[in-house]
Amino acid sequence: MSCRASVFHGLLAFLLPVAGLAAPAAPAFQLPTANAALFEKGGEERFFVGTVGKPWTSGTFGCVRSEGWQVHEGLDIRCRQRDKKNEPTDPVAATADGTVAYFNAKPSLSNYGRYVILRHLVDGWEIYSLYAHLSEIRADLKPGLAVKSGETIATMGRSTNTREGISKDRAHVHFELDLLINDRFATWYQKTLPGQRNDHGLWNGQNLVGLDPRLILLEQHAQGAKFKLLQHLGHQTELCRVTVRATNFPWLKRYPQLIQPNPRATQEGIAGYEIALNFNGLPFVLIPRAASELKGKAKVQLLSVNEAEQKKNPGRRLVTQRNGRWELTTRGQNALDLLSF
Ligand SMILES: [Zn+2]
């Protein structure tokens, strides 16, 4: 016992000074406005805006609305600057170096109102940031334009096409960090929802899967240069595991870091993928499978459900229990169909 303890203390004495030597580097992601209360102890009330009559937690990311049955895909960050008419005027800045991917200047076309999407490469990862409810988008922004981290791209506002609108006291920027699901979205949408309008092409909300920006910003704040996006993504809690009989879909090429090796599939040929999804439908582990490893004939097969996670975060409604058996909902089927299309 005492021997072990002394070895442990020896290790600690060795590790601690080394940890202290880590050189500070520029963070991968910056806050999109001057509101930095996220990093202050007890600052949540000054950082997040809740929905009408609800606490600040309803302005955070996740299953935070309708008793957990509705997902809020981003952070609602409180306004800090106002003009004489009490309208928000906070400059909204790029969270990281990137290029303009898309913007919507017609508030009537989206519940996001006026919004901008930027494309970034962080640790080799293609990741997108979205800024919504803007009053004004910088006039020279156009797809492909390069922007620097911290560069102003827009002004905070209250634009949205929802009937209830956004009141002056709830003025905020809605901020997302997303991964793009499928480059063939427009074709999939036409096939799956014939006749329905898709005003935003690839940049339809259904084609973006959100990460929790709060967790990323806080982890990065605590870890400094040691923060790695891939490590963060690996820490997702699994909601369910499925197999898909598809071998060539864009996610595999866009995010190959998520694929785990399987010698049997390499040897026999890949017939499909086993995929772990988090509560939000984010595919964060993909394992190639040989035909001999796949069960059943269905294109998509549900293998398992983490019931505790489904109970905690049910908002995406990907799985449901029928007669004591778990199955994918239509939404779950659709999500996997789009992923593997
Ligand atoms: Zn929001």
mmCIF file of C-alpha atoms and ligand atoms in Angstrom:
data_model
loop_
_atom_site.group_PDB
_atom_site.id
_atom_site.type_symbol
_atom_site.label_atom_id
_atom_site.label_comp_id
_atom_site.label_asym_id
_atom_site.label_seq_id
_atom_site.Cartn_x
_atom_site.Cartn_y
_atom_site.Cartn_z
ATOM 1 C CA MET A 1 0.000 0.000 0.000
ATOM 2 C CA SER A 2 2.581 2.536 1.134
ATOM 3 C CA CYS A 3 4.801 1.582 -1.775
ATOM 4 C CA ARG A 4 2.009 2.270 -4.284
ATOM 5 C CA ALA A 5 1.223 5.568 -2.660
ATOM 6 C CA SER A 6 4.803 6.710 -2.949
ATOM 7 C CA VAL A 7 4.951 5.697 -6.615
ATOM 8 C CA PHE A 8 1.750 7.672 -7.173
ATOM 9 C CA HIS A 9 3.151 10.769 -5.481
ATOM 10 C CA GLY A 10 6.351 10.395 -7.474
ATOM 11 C CA LEU A 11 4.303 10.359 -10.680
ATOM 12 C CA LEU A 12 2.323 13.414 -9.627
ATOM 13 C CA ALA A 13 5.489 15.324 -8.794
ATOM 14 C CA PHE A 14 6.757 14.418 -12.246
ATOM 15 C CA LEU A 15 3.554 15.255 -14.144
ATOM 16 C CA LEU A 16 2.483 18.511 -12.505
ATOM 17 C CA PRO A 17 5.373 20.753 -13.566
ATOM 18 C CA VAL A 18 5.158 19.381 -17.123
ATOM 19 C CA ALA A 19 1.453 20.212 -17.333
ATOM 20 C CA GLY A 20 2.274 23.764 -16.241
ATOM 21 C CA LEU A 21 4.610 24.226 -19.187
ATOM 22 C CA ALA A 22 1.960 24.009 -21.930
ATOM 23 C CA ALA A 23 2.391 27.079 -24.112
ATOM 24 C CA PRO A 24 -0.763 29.194 -24.556
ATOM 25 C CA ALA A 25 -2.091 29.098 -28.124
ATOM 26 C CA ALA A 26 -4.923 30.950 -29.808
ATOM 27 C CA PRO A 27 -8.200 29.126 -29.099
ATOM 28 C CA ALA A 28 -9.857 27.388 -32.044
ATOM 29 C CA PHE A 29 -13.219 28.991 -31.272
ATOM 30 C CA GLN A 30 -14.048 32.472 -29.975
ATOM 31 C CA LEU A 31 -17.255 33.782 -28.493
ATOM 32 C CA PRO A 32 -19.298 35.401 -31.288
ATOM 33 C CA THR A 33 -20.044 38.595 -29.320
ATOM 34 C CA ALA A 34 -18.438 40.645 -26.537
ATOM 35 C CA ASN A 35 -20.627 38.844 -23.987
ATOM 36 C CA ALA A 36 -18.089 36.690 -22.095
ATOM 37 C CA ALA A 37 -20.223 35.931 -19.015
ATOM 38 C CA LEU A 38 -20.118 32.241 -20.013
ATOM 39 C CA PHE A 39 -16.646 32.109 -18.491
ATOM 40 C CA GLU A 40 -17.621 33.924 -15.289
ATOM 41 C CA LYS A 41 -18.691 32.029 -12.201
ATOM 42 C CA GLY A 42 -22.481 32.225 -11.982
ATOM 43 C CA GLY A 43 -22.582 34.266 -15.216
ATOM 44 C CA GLU A 44 -25.213 32.122 -16.964
ATOM 45 C CA GLU A 45 -28.077 34.572 -16.368
ATOM 46 C CA ARG A 46 -26.049 37.312 -18.064
ATOM 47 C CA PHE A 47 -25.020 35.062 -20.939
ATOM 48 C CA PHE A 48 -28.083 33.022 -21.917
ATOM 49 C CA VAL A 49 -31.582 34.245 -22.783
ATOM 50 C CA GLY A 50 -34.349 31.836 -21.855
ATOM 51 C CA THR A 51 -37.619 31.482 -23.739
ATOM 52 C CA VAL A 52 -40.612 33.528 -22.529
ATOM 53 C CA GLY A 53 -41.236 32.804 -18.844
ATOM 54 C CA LYS A 54 -38.566 30.060 -18.695
ATOM 55 C CA PRO A 55 -35.146 30.074 -16.986
ATOM 56 C CA TRP A 56 -31.794 30.678 -18.762
ATOM 57 C CA THR A 57 -31.336 26.934 -19.257
ATOM 58 C CA SER A 58 -33.932 27.071 -22.070
ATOM 59 C CA GLY A 59 -31.427 29.207 -24.013
ATOM 60 C CA THR A 60 -28.727 26.517 -23.862
ATOM 61 C CA PHE A 61 -28.137 23.665 -26.316
ATOM 62 C CA GLY A 62 -30.002 20.364 -26.197
ATOM 63 C CA CYS A 63 -33.349 18.959 -25.054
ATOM 64 C CA VAL A 64 -34.138 22.116 -23.091
ATOM 65 C CA ARG A 65 -37.643 22.929 -24.365
ATOM 66 C CA SER A 66 -41.123 21.383 -24.089
ATOM 67 C CA GLU A 67 -40.103 19.316 -21.048
ATOM 68 C CA GLY A 68 -37.153 17.874 -22.965
ATOM 69 C CA TRP A 69 -39.150 16.899 -26.071
ATOM 70 C CA GLN A 70 -37.807 19.728 -28.192
ATOM 71 C CA VAL A 71 -34.183 20.286 -29.140
ATOM 72 C CA HIS A 72 -32.617 23.757 -29.234
ATOM 73 C CA GLU A 73 -29.658 23.373 -31.576
ATOM 74 C CA GLY A 74 -27.617 26.361 -30.429
ATOM 75 C CA LEU A 75 -26.967 28.978 -27.741
ATOM 76 C CA ASP A 76 -29.111 32.100 -27.340
ATOM 77 C CA ILE A 77 -26.520 34.691 -26.316
ATOM 78 C CA ARG A 78 -27.817 37.793 -24.567
ATOM 79 C CA CYS A 79 -27.496 41.276 -26.047
ATOM 80 C CA ARG A 80 -25.131 43.734 -24.325
ATOM 81 C CA GLN A 81 -25.404 46.857 -26.465
ATOM 82 C CA ARG A 82 -28.526 48.806 -27.452
ATOM 83 C CA ASP A 83 -29.416 51.947 -29.385
ATOM 84 C CA LYS A 84 -31.818 54.734 -28.296
ATOM 85 C CA LYS A 85 -34.797 52.643 -29.356
ATOM 86 C CA ASN A 86 -33.535 49.798 -27.191
ATOM 87 C CA GLU A 87 -32.697 47.687 -30.243
ATOM 88 C CA PRO A 88 -29.670 45.344 -30.012
ATOM 89 C CA THR A 89 -26.487 46.619 -31.700
ATOM 90 C CA ASP A 90 -23.836 44.071 -30.610
ATOM 91 C CA PRO A 91 -21.354 43.319 -33.389
ATOM 92 C CA VAL A 92 -21.425 39.584 -34.250
ATOM 93 C CA ALA A 93 -18.013 38.103 -35.030
ATOM 94 C CA ALA A 94 -16.673 34.966 -36.723
ATOM 95 C CA THR A 95 -15.959 32.281 -34.112
ATOM 96 C CA ALA A 96 -12.910 31.048 -36.058
ATOM 97 C CA ASP A 97 -11.009 31.644 -39.309
ATOM 98 C CA GLY A 98 -13.126 30.461 -42.210
ATOM 99 C CA THR A 99 -15.064 31.312 -45.338
ATOM 100 C CA VAL A 100 -18.662 32.360 -45.883
ATOM 101 C CA ALA A 101 -20.703 29.268 -46.809
ATOM 102 C CA TYR A 102 -24.184 30.769 -47.012
ATOM 103 C CA PHE A 103 -26.322 33.644 -45.845
ATOM 104 C CA ASN A 104 -30.034 34.299 -45.860
ATOM 105 C CA ALA A 105 -30.937 37.978 -46.100
ATOM 106 C CA LYS A 106 -34.731 37.417 -46.244
ATOM 107 C CA PRO A 107 -36.079 37.006 -42.703
ATOM 108 C CA SER A 108 -39.452 35.796 -44.018
ATOM 109 C CA LEU A 109 -37.804 32.607 -45.323
ATOM 110 C CA SER A 110 -36.648 31.237 -41.975
ATOM 111 C CA ASN A 111 -37.360 31.096 -38.274
ATOM 112 C CA TYR A 112 -33.645 31.953 -38.034
ATOM 113 C CA GLY A 113 -34.487 35.261 -39.728
ATOM 114 C CA ARG A 114 -31.387 36.802 -41.299
ATOM 115 C CA TYR A 115 -28.509 34.399 -40.766
ATOM 116 C CA VAL A 116 -24.945 33.624 -41.826
ATOM 117 C CA ILE A 117 -23.156 30.260 -42.043
ATOM 118 C CA LEU A 118 -19.349 30.093 -42.020
ATOM 119 C CA ARG A 119 -17.193 27.085 -42.933
ATOM 120 C CA HIS A 120 -14.098 26.321 -40.845
ATOM 121 C CA LEU A 121 -11.317 23.766 -40.786
ATOM 122 C CA VAL A 122 -10.334 23.027 -37.177
ATOM 123 C CA ASP A 123 -7.847 20.214 -36.474
ATOM 124 C CA GLY A 124 -8.587 19.020 -40.008
ATOM 125 C CA TRP A 125 -12.336 18.992 -39.287
ATOM 126 C CA GLU A 126 -14.870 20.673 -41.493
ATOM 127 C CA ILE A 127 -17.171 22.445 -39.074
ATOM 128 C CA TYR A 128 -19.775 25.156 -39.636
ATOM 129 C CA SER A 129 -20.895 28.053 -37.469
ATOM 130 C CA LEU A 130 -24.284 29.709 -37.738
ATOM 131 C CA TYR A 131 -25.402 33.153 -36.467
ATOM 132 C CA ALA A 132 -29.123 33.884 -36.545
ATOM 133 C CA HIS A 133 -31.764 36.606 -35.916
ATOM 134 C CA LEU A 134 -29.379 39.273 -37.267
ATOM 135 C CA SER A 135 -30.563 42.837 -37.983
ATOM 136 C CA GLU A 136 -27.906 43.398 -40.630
ATOM 137 C CA ILE A 137 -25.413 41.261 -42.532
ATOM 138 C CA ARG A 138 -22.160 42.968 -43.567
ATOM 139 C CA ALA A 139 -22.761 44.238 -47.112
ATOM 140 C CA ASP A 140 -19.682 42.685 -48.720
ATOM 141 C CA LEU A 141 -20.252 39.137 -47.406
ATOM 142 C CA LYS A 142 -20.711 36.583 -50.152
ATOM 143 C CA PRO A 143 -20.146 32.831 -50.358
ATOM 144 C CA GLY A 144 -16.442 31.995 -50.522
ATOM 145 C CA LEU A 145 -15.244 35.221 -48.861
ATOM 146 C CA ALA A 146 -12.518 34.551 -46.267
ATOM 147 C CA VAL A 147 -13.048 35.889 -42.749
ATOM 148 C CA LYS A 148 -10.719 35.951 -39.752
ATOM 149 C CA SER A 149 -11.555 34.786 -36.266
ATOM 150 C CA GLY A 150 -13.095 37.715 -34.389
ATOM 151 C CA GLU A 151 -13.890 39.670 -37.557
ATOM 152 C CA THR A 152 -17.312 41.362 -37.497
ATOM 153 C CA ILE A 153 -19.720 39.759 -39.965
ATOM 154 C CA ALA A 154 -23.088 41.136 -38.841
ATOM 155 C CA THR A 155 -25.119 43.003 -36.228
ATOM 156 C CA MET A 156 -27.319 41.343 -33.637
ATOM 157 C CA GLY A 157 -31.051 41.726 -34.194
ATOM 158 C CA ARG A 158 -34.459 40.138 -33.668
ATOM 159 C CA SER A 159 -35.291 38.865 -37.152
ATOM 160 C CA THR A 160 -37.365 35.681 -37.492
ATOM 161 C CA ASN A 161 -40.428 34.542 -39.420
ATOM 162 C CA THR A 162 -42.237 33.111 -36.385
ATOM 163 C CA ARG A 163 -45.559 34.663 -35.459
ATOM 164 C CA GLU A 164 -44.580 35.373 -31.846
ATOM 165 C CA GLY A 165 -41.339 37.135 -32.895
ATOM 166 C CA ILE A 166 -38.532 38.014 -30.495
ATOM 167 C CA SER A 167 -39.179 40.777 -27.963
ATOM 168 C CA LYS A 168 -36.626 43.529 -27.341
ATOM 169 C CA ASP A 169 -35.785 42.213 -23.894
ATOM 170 C CA ARG A 170 -35.050 38.750 -25.327
ATOM 171 C CA ALA A 171 -32.740 40.103 -28.074
ATOM 172 C CA HIS A 172 -29.945 37.595 -28.719
ATOM 173 C CA VAL A 173 -27.798 35.943 -31.331
ATOM 174 C CA HIS A 174 -28.604 32.280 -31.886
ATOM 175 C CA PHE A 175 -25.201 30.598 -32.312
ATOM 176 C CA GLU A 176 -24.588 27.061 -33.606
ATOM 177 C CA LEU A 177 -21.626 24.823 -34.329
ATOM 178 C CA ASP A 178 -22.666 22.192 -36.855
ATOM 179 C CA LEU A 179 -21.478 19.304 -38.961
ATOM 180 C CA LEU A 180 -22.899 18.934 -42.482
ATOM 181 C CA ILE A 181 -24.689 15.642 -43.058
ATOM 182 C CA ASN A 182 -24.949 15.168 -46.819
ATOM 183 C CA ASP A 183 -23.841 17.053 -49.949
ATOM 184 C CA ARG A 184 -26.648 15.339 -51.864
ATOM 185 C CA PHE A 185 -29.280 16.904 -49.614
ATOM 186 C CA ALA A 186 -31.229 18.698 -52.358
ATOM 187 C CA THR A 187 -31.720 15.446 -54.318
ATOM 188 C CA TRP A 188 -32.652 13.540 -51.161
ATOM 189 C CA TYR A 189 -35.142 16.249 -50.150
ATOM 190 C CA GLN A 190 -36.851 16.199 -53.531
ATOM 191 C CA LYS A 191 -37.112 12.418 -53.433
ATOM 192 C CA THR A 192 -38.285 12.233 -49.819
ATOM 193 C CA LEU A 193 -40.547 15.290 -49.648
ATOM 194 C CA PRO A 194 -41.718 15.830 -53.248
ATOM 195 C CA GLY A 195 -43.314 19.203 -53.872
ATOM 196 C CA GLN A 196 -42.050 20.769 -50.633
ATOM 197 C CA ARG A 197 -40.022 23.959 -50.786
ATOM 198 C CA ASN A 198 -36.364 23.973 -49.847
ATOM 199 C CA ASP A 199 -35.331 27.629 -49.769
ATOM 200 C CA HIS A 200 -31.818 27.116 -48.410
ATOM 201 C CA GLY A 201 -30.366 24.297 -50.522
ATOM 202 C CA LEU A 202 -27.650 22.414 -48.674
ATOM 203 C CA TRP A 203 -28.121 24.777 -45.747
ATOM 204 C CA ASN A 204 -31.452 23.416 -44.622
ATOM 205 C CA GLY A 205 -31.539 22.835 -40.848
ATOM 206 C CA GLN A 206 -32.281 19.148 -41.479
ATOM 207 C CA ASN A 207 -28.869 18.811 -43.138
ATOM 208 C CA LEU A 208 -26.932 20.259 -40.194
ATOM 209 C CA VAL A 209 -26.320 18.409 -36.960
ATOM 210 C CA GLY A 210 -25.438 20.609 -33.997
ATOM 211 C CA LEU A 211 -22.719 20.192 -31.394
ATOM 212 C CA ASP A 212 -23.011 21.875 -27.981
ATOM 213 C CA PRO A 213 -21.015 25.131 -28.393
ATOM 214 C CA ARG A 214 -21.120 25.722 -24.626
ATOM 215 C CA LEU A 215 -19.290 22.457 -23.894
ATOM 216 C CA ILE A 216 -16.764 23.141 -26.641
ATOM 217 C CA LEU A 217 -16.110 26.730 -25.478
ATOM 218 C CA LEU A 218 -15.836 25.722 -21.803
ATOM 219 C CA GLU A 219 -13.610 22.704 -22.490
ATOM 220 C CA GLN A 220 -11.382 24.806 -24.686
ATOM 221 C CA HIS A 221 -11.283 27.554 -22.037
ATOM 222 C CA ALA A 222 -10.164 25.014 -19.422
ATOM 223 C CA GLN A 223 -7.754 23.004 -21.586
ATOM 224 C CA GLY A 224 -6.200 25.777 -23.682
ATOM 225 C CA ALA A 225 -3.912 24.461 -26.424
ATOM 226 C CA LYS A 226 -4.588 20.858 -25.384
ATOM 227 C CA PHE A 227 -8.176 21.051 -26.593
ATOM 228 C CA LYS A 228 -8.803 18.769 -29.571
ATOM 229 C CA LEU A 229 -12.102 18.679 -31.423
ATOM 230 C CA LEU A 230 -11.765 14.972 -32.239
ATOM 231 C CA GLN A 231 -11.323 14.102 -28.579
ATOM 232 C CA HIS A 232 -14.377 16.164 -27.723
ATOM 233 C CA LEU A 233 -16.432 14.364 -30.364
ATOM 234 C CA GLY A 234 -15.300 10.996 -29.060
ATOM 235 C CA HIS A 235 -16.827 11.813 -25.647
ATOM 236 C CA GLN A 236 -20.432 11.808 -26.864
ATOM 237 C CA THR A 237 -22.911 9.630 -25.008
ATOM 238 C CA GLU A 238 -24.385 6.939 -27.222
ATOM 239 C CA LEU A 239 -28.162 7.027 -27.660
ATOM 240 C CA CYS A 240 -28.397 4.110 -30.040
ATOM 241 C CA ARG A 241 -26.453 1.911 -32.397
ATOM 242 C CA VAL A 242 -27.586 0.917 -35.876
ATOM 243 C CA THR A 243 -26.313 -0.719 -39.031
ATOM 244 C CA VAL A 244 -26.860 0.668 -42.512
ATOM 245 C CA ARG A 245 -26.408 -1.302 -45.724
ATOM 246 C CA ALA A 246 -24.579 1.494 -47.530
ATOM 247 C CA THR A 247 -20.893 1.842 -48.269
ATOM 248 C CA ASN A 248 -20.506 5.119 -50.087
ATOM 249 C CA PHE A 249 -21.988 8.192 -48.449
ATOM 250 C CA PRO A 250 -20.474 11.672 -47.998
ATOM 251 C CA TRP A 251 -20.119 11.541 -44.168
ATOM 252 C CA LEU A 252 -17.460 8.798 -44.529
ATOM 253 C CA LYS A 253 -15.326 11.076 -46.694
ATOM 254 C CA ARG A 254 -16.021 14.248 -44.778
ATOM 255 C CA TYR A 255 -15.277 12.842 -41.333
ATOM 256 C CA PRO A 256 -12.995 9.789 -41.846
ATOM 257 C CA GLN A 257 -11.490 10.353 -38.375
ATOM 258 C CA LEU A 258 -14.670 8.777 -36.942
ATOM 259 C CA ILE A 259 -14.189 5.438 -38.733
ATOM 260 C CA GLN A 260 -12.785 2.586 -36.649
ATOM 261 C CA PRO A 261 -10.777 -0.233 -38.241
ATOM 262 C CA ASN A 262 -12.297 -3.685 -38.766
ATOM 263 C CA PRO A 263 -9.867 -6.187 -40.374
ATOM 264 C CA ARG A 264 -12.646 -8.655 -41.173
ATOM 265 C CA ALA A 265 -14.510 -6.110 -43.287
ATOM 266 C CA THR A 266 -11.289 -5.014 -44.968
ATOM 267 C CA GLN A 267 -10.584 -8.641 -45.853
ATOM 268 C CA GLU A 268 -14.090 -9.763 -46.892
ATOM 269 C CA GLY A 269 -15.259 -6.464 -48.365
ATOM 270 C CA ILE A 270 -17.366 -3.753 -46.729
ATOM 271 C CA ALA A 271 -21.136 -4.342 -46.980
ATOM 272 C CA GLY A 272 -22.301 -1.647 -44.580
ATOM 273 C CA TYR A 273 -21.529 0.337 -41.454
ATOM 274 C CA GLU A 274 -22.325 0.028 -37.782
ATOM 275 C CA ILE A 275 -22.982 3.542 -36.470
ATOM 276 C CA ALA A 276 -23.279 4.995 -32.964
ATOM 277 C CA LEU A 277 -25.512 8.092 -32.717
ATOM 278 C CA ASN A 278 -25.771 10.581 -29.879
ATOM 279 C CA PHE A 279 -29.155 11.950 -28.743
ATOM 280 C CA ASN A 280 -29.062 14.589 -31.490
ATOM 281 C CA GLY A 281 -28.493 12.047 -34.267
ATOM 282 C CA LEU A 282 -24.784 12.813 -34.581
ATOM 283 C CA PRO A 283 -22.977 9.751 -36.011
ATOM 284 C CA PHE A 284 -19.777 9.712 -33.915
ATOM 285 C CA VAL A 285 -18.496 6.138 -34.345
ATOM 286 C CA LEU A 286 -18.586 4.271 -37.676
ATOM 287 C CA ILE A 287 -17.354 0.679 -38.011
ATOM 288 C CA PRO A 288 -17.189 -0.982 -41.453
ATOM 289 C CA ARG A 289 -18.960 -4.369 -41.456
ATOM 290 C CA ALA A 290 -18.619 -7.381 -43.769
ATOM 291 C CA ALA A 291 -21.769 -9.006 -45.203
ATOM 292 C CA SER A 292 -21.216 -11.934 -42.814
ATOM 293 C CA GLU A 293 -21.454 -9.514 -39.872
ATOM 294 C CA LEU A 294 -24.731 -7.868 -40.875
ATOM 295 C CA LYS A 295 -28.039 -9.298 -39.694
ATOM 296 C CA GLY A 296 -31.382 -9.051 -41.473
ATOM 297 C CA LYS A 297 -32.129 -7.612 -44.893
ATOM 298 C CA ALA A 298 -33.372 -4.138 -43.988
ATOM 299 C CA LYS A 299 -31.308 -1.199 -45.186
ATOM 300 C CA VAL A 300 -31.296 0.215 -41.656
ATOM 301 C CA GLN A 301 -31.318 -1.967 -38.556
ATOM 302 C CA LEU A 302 -31.509 -0.844 -34.927
ATOM 303 C CA LEU A 303 -28.993 -2.803 -32.788
ATOM 304 C CA SER A 304 -29.334 -1.240 -29.351
ATOM 305 C CA VAL A 305 -30.734 1.682 -27.367
ATOM 306 C CA ASN A 306 -29.227 3.325 -24.287
ATOM 307 C CA GLU A 307 -32.479 3.707 -22.350
ATOM 308 C CA ALA A 308 -31.026 6.011 -19.700
ATOM 309 C CA GLU A 309 -29.840 8.433 -22.404
ATOM 310 C CA GLN A 310 -33.173 8.270 -24.261
ATOM 311 C CA LYS A 311 -34.961 9.095 -20.995
ATOM 312 C CA LYS A 312 -32.591 11.996 -20.302
ATOM 313 C CA ASN A 313 -32.523 13.429 -23.859
ATOM 314 C CA PRO A 314 -35.611 12.337 -25.819
ATOM 315 C CA GLY A 315 -36.070 15.545 -27.884
ATOM 316 C CA ARG A 316 -34.903 14.265 -31.261
ATOM 317 C CA ARG A 317 -37.432 11.395 -31.097
ATOM 318 C CA LEU A 318 -35.162 9.003 -33.018
ATOM 319 C CA VAL A 319 -36.306 5.819 -31.252
ATOM 320 C CA THR A 320 -39.464 4.685 -29.507
ATOM 321 C CA GLN A 321 -40.678 1.675 -27.594
ATOM 322 C CA ARG A 322 -43.590 -0.302 -29.067
ATOM 323 C CA ASN A 323 -44.955 -3.383 -27.301
ATOM 324 C CA GLY A 324 -41.807 -3.491 -25.187
ATOM 325 C CA ARG A 325 -39.474 -3.368 -28.211
ATOM 326 C CA TRP A 326 -37.303 -0.466 -29.301
ATOM 327 C CA GLU A 327 -37.609 0.674 -32.877
ATOM 328 C CA LEU A 328 -36.553 3.621 -35.010
ATOM 329 C CA THR A 329 -39.241 6.271 -35.479
ATOM 330 C CA THR A 330 -39.969 7.711 -38.936
ATOM 331 C CA ARG A 331 -37.699 10.599 -37.937
ATOM 332 C CA GLY A 332 -34.955 8.154 -36.989
ATOM 333 C CA GLN A 333 -35.372 6.291 -40.298
ATOM 334 C CA ASN A 334 -35.301 9.595 -42.199
ATOM 335 C CA ALA A 335 -32.168 10.783 -40.408
ATOM 336 C CA LEU A 336 -30.314 7.566 -41.311
ATOM 337 C CA ASP A 337 -31.697 7.595 -44.824
ATOM 338 C CA LEU A 338 -30.323 11.117 -45.333
ATOM 339 C CA LEU A 339 -26.990 10.203 -43.721
ATOM 340 C CA SER A 340 -26.482 7.157 -45.969
ATOM 341 C CA PHE A 341 -28.033 8.635 -49.146
HETATM 342 ZN ZN ZN B 1 -32.032 29.925 -30.354
#
